[in-house]
XYZ file of C-alpha atoms in Angstrom:
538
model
C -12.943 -3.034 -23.906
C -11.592 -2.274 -20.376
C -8.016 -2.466 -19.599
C -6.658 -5.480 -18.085
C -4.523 -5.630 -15.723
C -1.079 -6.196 -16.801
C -1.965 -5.681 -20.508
C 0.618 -4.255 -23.081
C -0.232 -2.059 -25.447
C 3.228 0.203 -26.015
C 4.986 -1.298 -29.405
C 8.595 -1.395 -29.042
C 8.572 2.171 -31.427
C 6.637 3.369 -29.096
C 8.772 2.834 -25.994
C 12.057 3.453 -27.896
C 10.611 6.744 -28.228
C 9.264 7.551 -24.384
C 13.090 7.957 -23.297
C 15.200 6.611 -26.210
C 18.466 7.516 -23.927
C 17.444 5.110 -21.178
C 19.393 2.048 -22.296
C 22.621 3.809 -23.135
C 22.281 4.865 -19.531
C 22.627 8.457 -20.296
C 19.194 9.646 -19.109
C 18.734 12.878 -17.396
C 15.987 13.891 -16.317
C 14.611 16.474 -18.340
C 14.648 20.881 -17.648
C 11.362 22.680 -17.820
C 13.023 24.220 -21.240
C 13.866 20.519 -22.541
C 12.675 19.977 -25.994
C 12.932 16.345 -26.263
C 9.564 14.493 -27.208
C 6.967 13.568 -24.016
C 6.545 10.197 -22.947
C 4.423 8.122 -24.779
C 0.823 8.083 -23.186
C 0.573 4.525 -24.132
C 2.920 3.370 -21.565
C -0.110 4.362 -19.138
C -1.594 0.960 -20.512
C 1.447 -1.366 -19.780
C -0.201 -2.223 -16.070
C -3.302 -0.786 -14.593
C -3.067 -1.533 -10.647
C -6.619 0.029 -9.547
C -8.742 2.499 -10.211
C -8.207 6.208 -10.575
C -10.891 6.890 -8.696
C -14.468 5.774 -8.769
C -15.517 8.705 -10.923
C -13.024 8.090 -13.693
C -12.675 4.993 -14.866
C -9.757 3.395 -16.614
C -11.737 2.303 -19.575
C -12.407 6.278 -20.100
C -9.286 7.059 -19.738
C -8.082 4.456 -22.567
C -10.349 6.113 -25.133
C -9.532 9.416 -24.411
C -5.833 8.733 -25.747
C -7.101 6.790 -28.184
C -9.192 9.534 -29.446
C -6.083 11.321 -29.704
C -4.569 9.077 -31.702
C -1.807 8.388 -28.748
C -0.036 11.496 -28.689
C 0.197 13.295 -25.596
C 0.553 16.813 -27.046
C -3.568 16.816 -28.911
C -4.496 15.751 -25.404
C -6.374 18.744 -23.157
C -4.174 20.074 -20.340
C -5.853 17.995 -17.769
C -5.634 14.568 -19.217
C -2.354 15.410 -20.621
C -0.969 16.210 -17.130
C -2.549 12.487 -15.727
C -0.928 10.761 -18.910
C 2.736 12.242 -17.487
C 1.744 10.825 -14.298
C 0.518 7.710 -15.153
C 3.991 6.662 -17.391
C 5.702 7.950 -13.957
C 3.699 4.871 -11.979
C 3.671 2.694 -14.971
C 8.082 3.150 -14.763
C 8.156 1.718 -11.578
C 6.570 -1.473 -12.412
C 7.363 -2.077 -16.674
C 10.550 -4.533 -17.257
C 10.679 -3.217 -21.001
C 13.885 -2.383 -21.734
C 13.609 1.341 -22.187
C 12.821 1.751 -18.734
C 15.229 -0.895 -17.074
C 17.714 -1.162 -20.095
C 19.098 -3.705 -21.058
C 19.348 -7.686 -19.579
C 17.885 -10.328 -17.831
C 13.895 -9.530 -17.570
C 10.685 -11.628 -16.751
C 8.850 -12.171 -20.093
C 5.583 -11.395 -18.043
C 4.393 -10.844 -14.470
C 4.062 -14.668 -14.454
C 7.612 -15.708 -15.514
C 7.902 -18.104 -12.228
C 11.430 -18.138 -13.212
C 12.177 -15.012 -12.496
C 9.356 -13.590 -10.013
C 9.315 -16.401 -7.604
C 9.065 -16.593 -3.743
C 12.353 -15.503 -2.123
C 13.818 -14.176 -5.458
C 16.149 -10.326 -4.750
C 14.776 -8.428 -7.585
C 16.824 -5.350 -6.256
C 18.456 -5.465 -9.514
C 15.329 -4.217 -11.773
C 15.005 -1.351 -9.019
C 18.464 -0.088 -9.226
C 18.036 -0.141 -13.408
C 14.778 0.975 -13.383
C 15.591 4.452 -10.639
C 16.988 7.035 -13.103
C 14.203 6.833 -15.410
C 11.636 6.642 -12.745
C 12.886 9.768 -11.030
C 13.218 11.839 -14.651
C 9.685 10.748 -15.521
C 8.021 12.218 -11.747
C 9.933 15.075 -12.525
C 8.685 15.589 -15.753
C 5.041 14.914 -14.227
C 5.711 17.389 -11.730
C 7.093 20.090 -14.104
C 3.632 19.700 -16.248
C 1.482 19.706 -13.304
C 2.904 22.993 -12.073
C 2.909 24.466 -15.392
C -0.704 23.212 -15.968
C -1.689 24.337 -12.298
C -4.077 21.420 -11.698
C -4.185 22.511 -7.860
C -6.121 25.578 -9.288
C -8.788 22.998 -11.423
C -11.162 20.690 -10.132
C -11.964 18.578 -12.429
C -11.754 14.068 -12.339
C -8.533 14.612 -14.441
C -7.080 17.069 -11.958
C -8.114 15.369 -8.678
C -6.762 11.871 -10.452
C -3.576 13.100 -11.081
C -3.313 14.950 -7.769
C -3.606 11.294 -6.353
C -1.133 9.769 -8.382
C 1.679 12.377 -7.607
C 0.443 11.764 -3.790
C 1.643 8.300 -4.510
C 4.708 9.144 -6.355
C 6.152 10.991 -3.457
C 5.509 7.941 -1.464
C 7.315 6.201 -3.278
C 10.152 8.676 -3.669
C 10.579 8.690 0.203
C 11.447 4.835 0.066
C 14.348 5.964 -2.448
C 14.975 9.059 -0.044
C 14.603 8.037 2.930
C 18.472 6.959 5.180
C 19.297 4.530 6.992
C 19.618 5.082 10.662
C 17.133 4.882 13.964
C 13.327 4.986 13.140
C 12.921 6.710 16.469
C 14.920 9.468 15.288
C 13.608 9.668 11.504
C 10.049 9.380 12.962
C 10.223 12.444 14.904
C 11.856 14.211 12.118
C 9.548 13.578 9.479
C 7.861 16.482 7.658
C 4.301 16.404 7.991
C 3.701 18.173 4.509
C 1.389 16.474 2.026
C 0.782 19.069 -0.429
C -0.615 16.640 -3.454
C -2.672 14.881 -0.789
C -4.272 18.322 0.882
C -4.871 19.345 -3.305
C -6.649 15.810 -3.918
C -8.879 15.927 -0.684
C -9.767 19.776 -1.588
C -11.312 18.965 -5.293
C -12.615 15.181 -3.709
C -14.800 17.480 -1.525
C -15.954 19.427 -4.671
C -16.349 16.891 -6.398
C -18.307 14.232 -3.875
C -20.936 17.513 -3.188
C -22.548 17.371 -7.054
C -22.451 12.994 -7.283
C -25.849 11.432 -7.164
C -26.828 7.766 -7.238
C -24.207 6.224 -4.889
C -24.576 2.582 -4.100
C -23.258 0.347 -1.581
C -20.966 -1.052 -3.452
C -19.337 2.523 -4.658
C -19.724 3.755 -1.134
C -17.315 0.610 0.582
C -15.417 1.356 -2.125
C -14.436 4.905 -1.507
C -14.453 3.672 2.598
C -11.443 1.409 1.598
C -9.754 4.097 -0.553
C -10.013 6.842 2.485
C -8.949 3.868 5.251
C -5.743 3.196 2.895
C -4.803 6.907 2.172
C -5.387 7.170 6.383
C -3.425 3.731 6.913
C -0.646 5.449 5.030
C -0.374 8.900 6.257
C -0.148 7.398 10.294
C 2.631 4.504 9.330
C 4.700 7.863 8.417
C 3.310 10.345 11.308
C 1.835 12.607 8.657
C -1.839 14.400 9.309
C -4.587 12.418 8.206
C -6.132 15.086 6.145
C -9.964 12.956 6.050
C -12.328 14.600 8.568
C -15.391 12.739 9.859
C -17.571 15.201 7.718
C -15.639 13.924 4.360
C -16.183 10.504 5.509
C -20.007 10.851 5.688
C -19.997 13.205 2.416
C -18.344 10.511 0.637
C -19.061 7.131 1.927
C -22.453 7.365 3.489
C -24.268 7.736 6.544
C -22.489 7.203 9.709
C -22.393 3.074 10.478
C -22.985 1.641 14.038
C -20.137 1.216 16.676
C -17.809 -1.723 16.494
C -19.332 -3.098 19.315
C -22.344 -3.190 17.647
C -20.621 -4.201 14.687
C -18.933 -7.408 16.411
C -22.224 -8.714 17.806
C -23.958 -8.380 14.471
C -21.200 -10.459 13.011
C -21.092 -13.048 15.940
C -24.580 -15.077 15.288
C -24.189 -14.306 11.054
C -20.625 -16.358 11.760
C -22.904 -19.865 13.005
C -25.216 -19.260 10.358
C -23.694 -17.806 7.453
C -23.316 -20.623 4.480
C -20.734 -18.638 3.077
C -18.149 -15.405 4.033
C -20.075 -13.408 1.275
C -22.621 -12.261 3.402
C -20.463 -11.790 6.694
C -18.151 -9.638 4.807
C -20.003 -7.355 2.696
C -21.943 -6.651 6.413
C -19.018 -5.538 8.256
C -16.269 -4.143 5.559
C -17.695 -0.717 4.966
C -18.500 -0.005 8.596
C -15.226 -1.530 9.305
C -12.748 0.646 6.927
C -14.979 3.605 7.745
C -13.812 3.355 11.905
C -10.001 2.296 10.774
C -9.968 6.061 9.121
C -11.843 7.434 12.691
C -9.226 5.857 14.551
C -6.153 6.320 12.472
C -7.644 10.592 12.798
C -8.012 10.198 17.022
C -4.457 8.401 16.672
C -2.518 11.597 15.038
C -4.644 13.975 17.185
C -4.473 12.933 20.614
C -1.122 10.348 20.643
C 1.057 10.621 17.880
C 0.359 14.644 15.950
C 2.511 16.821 16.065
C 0.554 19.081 19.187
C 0.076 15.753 20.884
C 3.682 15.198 21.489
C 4.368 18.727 23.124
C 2.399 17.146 25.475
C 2.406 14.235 27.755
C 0.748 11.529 26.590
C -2.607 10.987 27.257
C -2.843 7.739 28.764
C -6.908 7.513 28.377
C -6.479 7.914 24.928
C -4.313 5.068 24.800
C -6.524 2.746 26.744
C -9.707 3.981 24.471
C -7.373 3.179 21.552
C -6.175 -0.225 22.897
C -9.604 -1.302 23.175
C -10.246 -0.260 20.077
C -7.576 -2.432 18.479
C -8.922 -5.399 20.563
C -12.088 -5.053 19.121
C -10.966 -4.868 15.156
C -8.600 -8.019 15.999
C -11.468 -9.896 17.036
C -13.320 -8.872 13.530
C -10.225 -9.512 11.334
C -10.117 -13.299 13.446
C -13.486 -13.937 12.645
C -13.771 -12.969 9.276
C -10.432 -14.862 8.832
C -12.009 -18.343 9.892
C -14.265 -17.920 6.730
C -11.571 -18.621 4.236
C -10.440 -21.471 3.062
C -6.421 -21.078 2.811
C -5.985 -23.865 0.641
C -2.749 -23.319 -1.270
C -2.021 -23.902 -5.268
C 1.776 -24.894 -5.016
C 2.520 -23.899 -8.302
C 0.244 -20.410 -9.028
C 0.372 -18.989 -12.225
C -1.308 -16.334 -13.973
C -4.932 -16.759 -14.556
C -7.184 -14.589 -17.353
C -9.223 -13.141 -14.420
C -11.981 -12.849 -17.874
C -12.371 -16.653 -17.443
C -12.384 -17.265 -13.943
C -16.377 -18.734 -12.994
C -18.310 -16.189 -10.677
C -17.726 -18.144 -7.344
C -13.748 -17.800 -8.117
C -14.671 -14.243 -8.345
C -16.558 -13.705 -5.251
C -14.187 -15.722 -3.321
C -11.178 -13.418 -4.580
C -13.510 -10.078 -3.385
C -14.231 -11.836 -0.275
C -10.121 -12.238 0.230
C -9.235 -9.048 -1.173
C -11.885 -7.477 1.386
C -10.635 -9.469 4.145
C -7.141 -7.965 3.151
C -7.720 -4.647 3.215
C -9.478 -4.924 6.637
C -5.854 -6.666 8.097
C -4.155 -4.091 6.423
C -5.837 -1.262 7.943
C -5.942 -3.329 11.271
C -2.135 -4.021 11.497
C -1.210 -0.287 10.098
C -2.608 0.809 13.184
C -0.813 -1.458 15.641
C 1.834 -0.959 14.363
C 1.617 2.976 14.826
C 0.705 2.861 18.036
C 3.530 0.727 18.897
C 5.913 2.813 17.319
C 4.902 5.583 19.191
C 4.851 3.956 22.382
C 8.630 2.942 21.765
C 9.177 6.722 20.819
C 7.865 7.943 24.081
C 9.781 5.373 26.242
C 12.819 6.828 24.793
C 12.012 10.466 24.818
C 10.512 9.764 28.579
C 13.546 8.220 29.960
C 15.961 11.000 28.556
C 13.352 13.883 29.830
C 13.403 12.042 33.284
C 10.643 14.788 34.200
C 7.871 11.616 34.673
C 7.095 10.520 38.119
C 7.657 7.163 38.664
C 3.935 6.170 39.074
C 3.426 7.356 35.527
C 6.478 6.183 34.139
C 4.910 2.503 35.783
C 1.660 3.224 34.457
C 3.212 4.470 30.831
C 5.317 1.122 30.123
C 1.968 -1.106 31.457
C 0.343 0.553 27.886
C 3.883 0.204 26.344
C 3.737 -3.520 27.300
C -0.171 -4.228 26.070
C 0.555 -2.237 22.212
C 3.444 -4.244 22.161
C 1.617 -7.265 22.799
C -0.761 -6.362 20.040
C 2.189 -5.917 17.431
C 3.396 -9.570 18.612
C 0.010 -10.553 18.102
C -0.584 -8.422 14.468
C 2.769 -9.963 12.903
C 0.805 -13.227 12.811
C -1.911 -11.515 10.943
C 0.753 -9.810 8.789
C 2.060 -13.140 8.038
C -1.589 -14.514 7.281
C -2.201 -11.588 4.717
C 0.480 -12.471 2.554
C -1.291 -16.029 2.802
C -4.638 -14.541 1.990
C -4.060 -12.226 -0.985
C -0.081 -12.447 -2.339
C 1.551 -8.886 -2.926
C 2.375 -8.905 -7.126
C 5.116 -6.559 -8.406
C 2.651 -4.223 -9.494
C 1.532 -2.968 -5.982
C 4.385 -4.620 -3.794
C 6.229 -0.565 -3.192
C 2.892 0.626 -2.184
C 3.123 -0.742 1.050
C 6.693 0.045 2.086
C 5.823 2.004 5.184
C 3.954 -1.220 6.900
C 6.629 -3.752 5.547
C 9.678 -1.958 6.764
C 7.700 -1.166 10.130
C 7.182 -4.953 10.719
C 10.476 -5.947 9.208
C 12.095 -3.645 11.795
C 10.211 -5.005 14.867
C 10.927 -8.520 13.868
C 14.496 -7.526 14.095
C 14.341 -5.543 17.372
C 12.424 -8.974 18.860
C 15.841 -10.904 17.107
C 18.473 -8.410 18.139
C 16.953 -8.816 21.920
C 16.690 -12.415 22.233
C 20.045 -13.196 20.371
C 18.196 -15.094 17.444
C 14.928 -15.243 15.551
C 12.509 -16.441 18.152
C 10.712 -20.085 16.854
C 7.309 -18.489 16.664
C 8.665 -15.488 14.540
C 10.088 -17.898 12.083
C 7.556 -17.831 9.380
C 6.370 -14.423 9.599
C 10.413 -13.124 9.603
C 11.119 -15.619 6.355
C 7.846 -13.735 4.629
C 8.844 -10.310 5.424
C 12.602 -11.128 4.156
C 11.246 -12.277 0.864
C 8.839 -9.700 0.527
C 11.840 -6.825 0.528
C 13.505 -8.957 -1.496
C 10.264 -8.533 -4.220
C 9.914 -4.903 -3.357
C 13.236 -4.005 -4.716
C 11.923 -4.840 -7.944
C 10.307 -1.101 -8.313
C 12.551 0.728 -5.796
C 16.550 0.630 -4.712
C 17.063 2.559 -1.776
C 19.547 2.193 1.640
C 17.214 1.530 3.755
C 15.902 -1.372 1.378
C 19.302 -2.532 1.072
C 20.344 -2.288 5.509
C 17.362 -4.036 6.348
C 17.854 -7.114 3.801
C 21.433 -7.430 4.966
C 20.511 -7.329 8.558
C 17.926 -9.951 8.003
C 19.873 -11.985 5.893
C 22.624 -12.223 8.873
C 19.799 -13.303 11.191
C 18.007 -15.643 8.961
C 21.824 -17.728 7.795
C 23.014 -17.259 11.927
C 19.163 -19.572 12.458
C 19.723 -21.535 9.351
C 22.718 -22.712 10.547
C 21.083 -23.568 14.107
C 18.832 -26.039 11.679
C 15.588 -23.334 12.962
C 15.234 -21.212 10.081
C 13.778 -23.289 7.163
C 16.117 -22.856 4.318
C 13.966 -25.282 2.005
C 11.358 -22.769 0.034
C 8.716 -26.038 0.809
C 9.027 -25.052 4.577
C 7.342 -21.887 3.848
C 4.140 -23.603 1.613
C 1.560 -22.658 4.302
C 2.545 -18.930 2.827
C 1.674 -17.881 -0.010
C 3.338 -14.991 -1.798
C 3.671 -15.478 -5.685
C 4.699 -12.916 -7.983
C 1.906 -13.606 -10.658
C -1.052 -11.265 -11.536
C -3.605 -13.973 -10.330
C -5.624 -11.328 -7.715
C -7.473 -8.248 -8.146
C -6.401 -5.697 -6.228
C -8.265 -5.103 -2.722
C -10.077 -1.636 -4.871
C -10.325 -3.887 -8.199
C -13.901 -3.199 -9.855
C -15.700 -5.846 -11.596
C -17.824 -4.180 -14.631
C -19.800 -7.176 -14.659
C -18.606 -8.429 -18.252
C -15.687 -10.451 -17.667
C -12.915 -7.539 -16.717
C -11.502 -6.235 -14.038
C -10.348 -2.260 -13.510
């Protein structure tokens, strides 16, 4: 059977033994020369948030341990180095108590009485850290050891992607407090698990056969959120156009071309399935185009030494314009109707037009996701060159009039693209599982909704909504992580959201917020979910 999402398969034994130290709080994390038994592979079936790829599916992945008889050390080298990294990402999402010790926990990713809207679950985070970071170091001691950046192979390029994401989500626990201006010119550009997974992806991709189109948008939505990722943090986006059409398919039309196909479909269309499925390929595969010309020509590390190039901008601005007006229209093809009291659904059960509907909305998310990531880059940037401009002072003033014009239209865009932010978490609620993933965008919007606050004195009435979202969603993202940064930007947003409160313009009753929804539960796919067409999800 394929593994379900959220399904536990670890006996109590079993996780007693992974790190037996964990709730005495005296876990360390481990030496290459430690001798104390591995983790548990079974722990890699406590959550399954997506696929490992498109080549190796989870299901395969379950019977190889079992075949094993669940322990780690009869596993081949390979495998044995994705189990370690696996129970790494499994730690940062599992309440049992040998990873978070011991107290209060939910008693599943349903519990509405713990993992509800607006609940600070920076507790779990805090208990959950030491193990997390003594697990990716153990991952990261095997992978060296078992040189995977030497193998191609599914296992090797699989666990290459994991750690990828591991160090992600160690630079939320890393990463200080202090201007963004300042850490985003000083971040290092390095993405050494990344550069190792795109090298055996492009080994790999030349010897498939049979791709589809459904295997080919999905590999265009993996690509536009590894992209997505690598801008929000000024890192190289390491996908060239040749990967994209080695690995996705042919090259698709413009998004001009793409926006008047969609137009007419819109009036005619009698439901979103059809208008979707035409433009989400096409439209992840130009997000990863643009989020490339973004880091080469405005934002890279050579384009900085240099002024910036103000036709790049405008191309890039009209770019934007023309993936807003996608997002809107595809976005008038749901229905937003809320349940006001979500709870976790067997997605086994759920009739086939549920299902389509919840591909449709977890399409439609990934396309606001990739649409907002780069707004929100481009504004950043923007703001950076304002700054370094105006200390320079080597800009005429002609440019320095035509620079802040651009300044003013991206920043118009990121006004604009918090509203969409604020209808994602509408469309498709963020569960525990995934909610550290997307750190990078949340504290990039939670920070300009407090530069628009600090500047006008007060949360401005048509921020309201989106600023009460964002607030709750750090809130939920402390469940996996605990860092500074986490912590600064709560308290800053708390002081802003209780200064409104008591100026009766901040909705302090959770019902104000029901036109949002963001539930904790494990009711959606996730946006790269696969349906195997009998009743489960990977």
């Amino acid at each position: 059977m394929p593994v379900r999402r959220g399904e536990f398969f670890a006996t109590d034994n079993q996780m007693d033994s992974l790190v037996p130290a964990a709730s005495k709080k005296e876990f360390y994390p481990p030496s290459p020369v430690d001798k104390t038994p591995p983790p548990d592979p079974s722990l890699v079936l406590l959550v399954n948030p997506g696929p490992l790829s498109c080549e190796l599916p989870c299901e395969l992945v379950k019977h190889l341990f079992e075949s094993a008889a669940w322990d780690i050390n009869l596993l081949p080298p390979a495998p044995r180095v994705l189990a370690y990294c696996i129970c790494a990402q499994a730690s940062s999402i599992s309440f049992h108590p040998t990873i978070i010790g011991p107290g209060p926990k939910p008693e599943s990713f349903s519990d509405r009485y713990v993992l509800f809207r607006g609940a600070d679950l920076r507790a779990y985070g805090a208990r959950r850290a030491p193990v997390f970071r003594a697990l990716h170091e153990r991952a990261l001691i095997v992978a060296f050891e078992t040189r995977i950046h030497l193998e191609v192979s599914d296992y090797s390029t699989a666990s290459c992607f994991v750690l990828e994401t591991l160090e992600e989500c160690e630079s939320l626990r890393s990463s200080s407090t202090g201007s963004r201006l300042t850490d985003i010119a000083a971040t290092s550009s390095s993405r050494p698990w990344a550069v190792t997974y795109m090298s055996h992806l492009r080994s790999l991709a030349g010897t498939w056969t049979g791709s589809t189109d459904e295997t080919d948008a999905l590999w265009a939505g993996l690509l536009m959120a590894d992209a997505s990722t690598a801008i929000l943090q000024r890192k190289p986006v390491l996908i060239t156009h040749a990967d994209q059409l080695l690995i996705t398919g042919s090259e698709p039309p413009s998004l001009e071309s793409i926006l008047e196909t969609l137009l007419p479909m819109a009036q005619t269309a009698k439901n979103a399935v059809q208008l979707t499925w035409t433009g989400v390929r096409p439209f992840f595969f130009h997000v990863t185009r643009l989020a490339r010309e973004l880091y080469e020509k405005i934002t890279g590390d050579y384009a900085r030494r240099h002024p910036i190039s103000e036709a790049s901008v405008i191309n890039f601005i009209s770019a934007l314009t023309t993936l807003r007006s996608i997002v809107s229209l595809l976005f008038t093809q749901i229905d937003f109707q809320v349940d006001p009291n979500p709870v976790s659904k067997d997605l086994s059960g759920v009739r086939p037009a549920d299902r389509i509907d919840e591909a449709v909305r977890s399409a439609i998310f990934g396309m606001s996701v990739g649409f907002t990531s780069l707004v929100l880059a481009l504004h950043r940037e923007m703001e950076y060159r304002a700054v370094a401009d105006s200390r320079d002072g080597i800009q005429s003033e002609w440019t320095l009039a035509r620079t802040a014009l651009l300044r003013r239209q991206a920043h118009s865009l990121a006004s604009d693209a918090v509203e969409d932010v604020a209808r994602t978490f509408k469309l498709i609620p963020y569960p525990p599982q995934t909610m550290h993933l997307g750190w990078n965008g949340i504290r990039g919007w939670a920070e300009f909704c407090l530069n628009e606050a600090d500047a006008a004195g007060g949360i401005p009435p048509a921020r309201i909504v989106a600023f009460g979202c964002l607030l709750d969603t750090l809130k939920a993202l402390g469940y996996s992580r605990n860092n500074p940064e986490l912590h600064a930007l709560i308290e800053r947003m708390d002081t802003h959201a209780a200064a409104s409160a008591s100026a009766d313009s901040f909705p302090t009753d959770i019902s104000a917020l029901s036109d949002i929804t963001f539930s904790l539960d494990n009711t959606w796919p996730g946006i790269f979910s696969m349906d195997l067409g009998d009743g489960n999800l990977i």
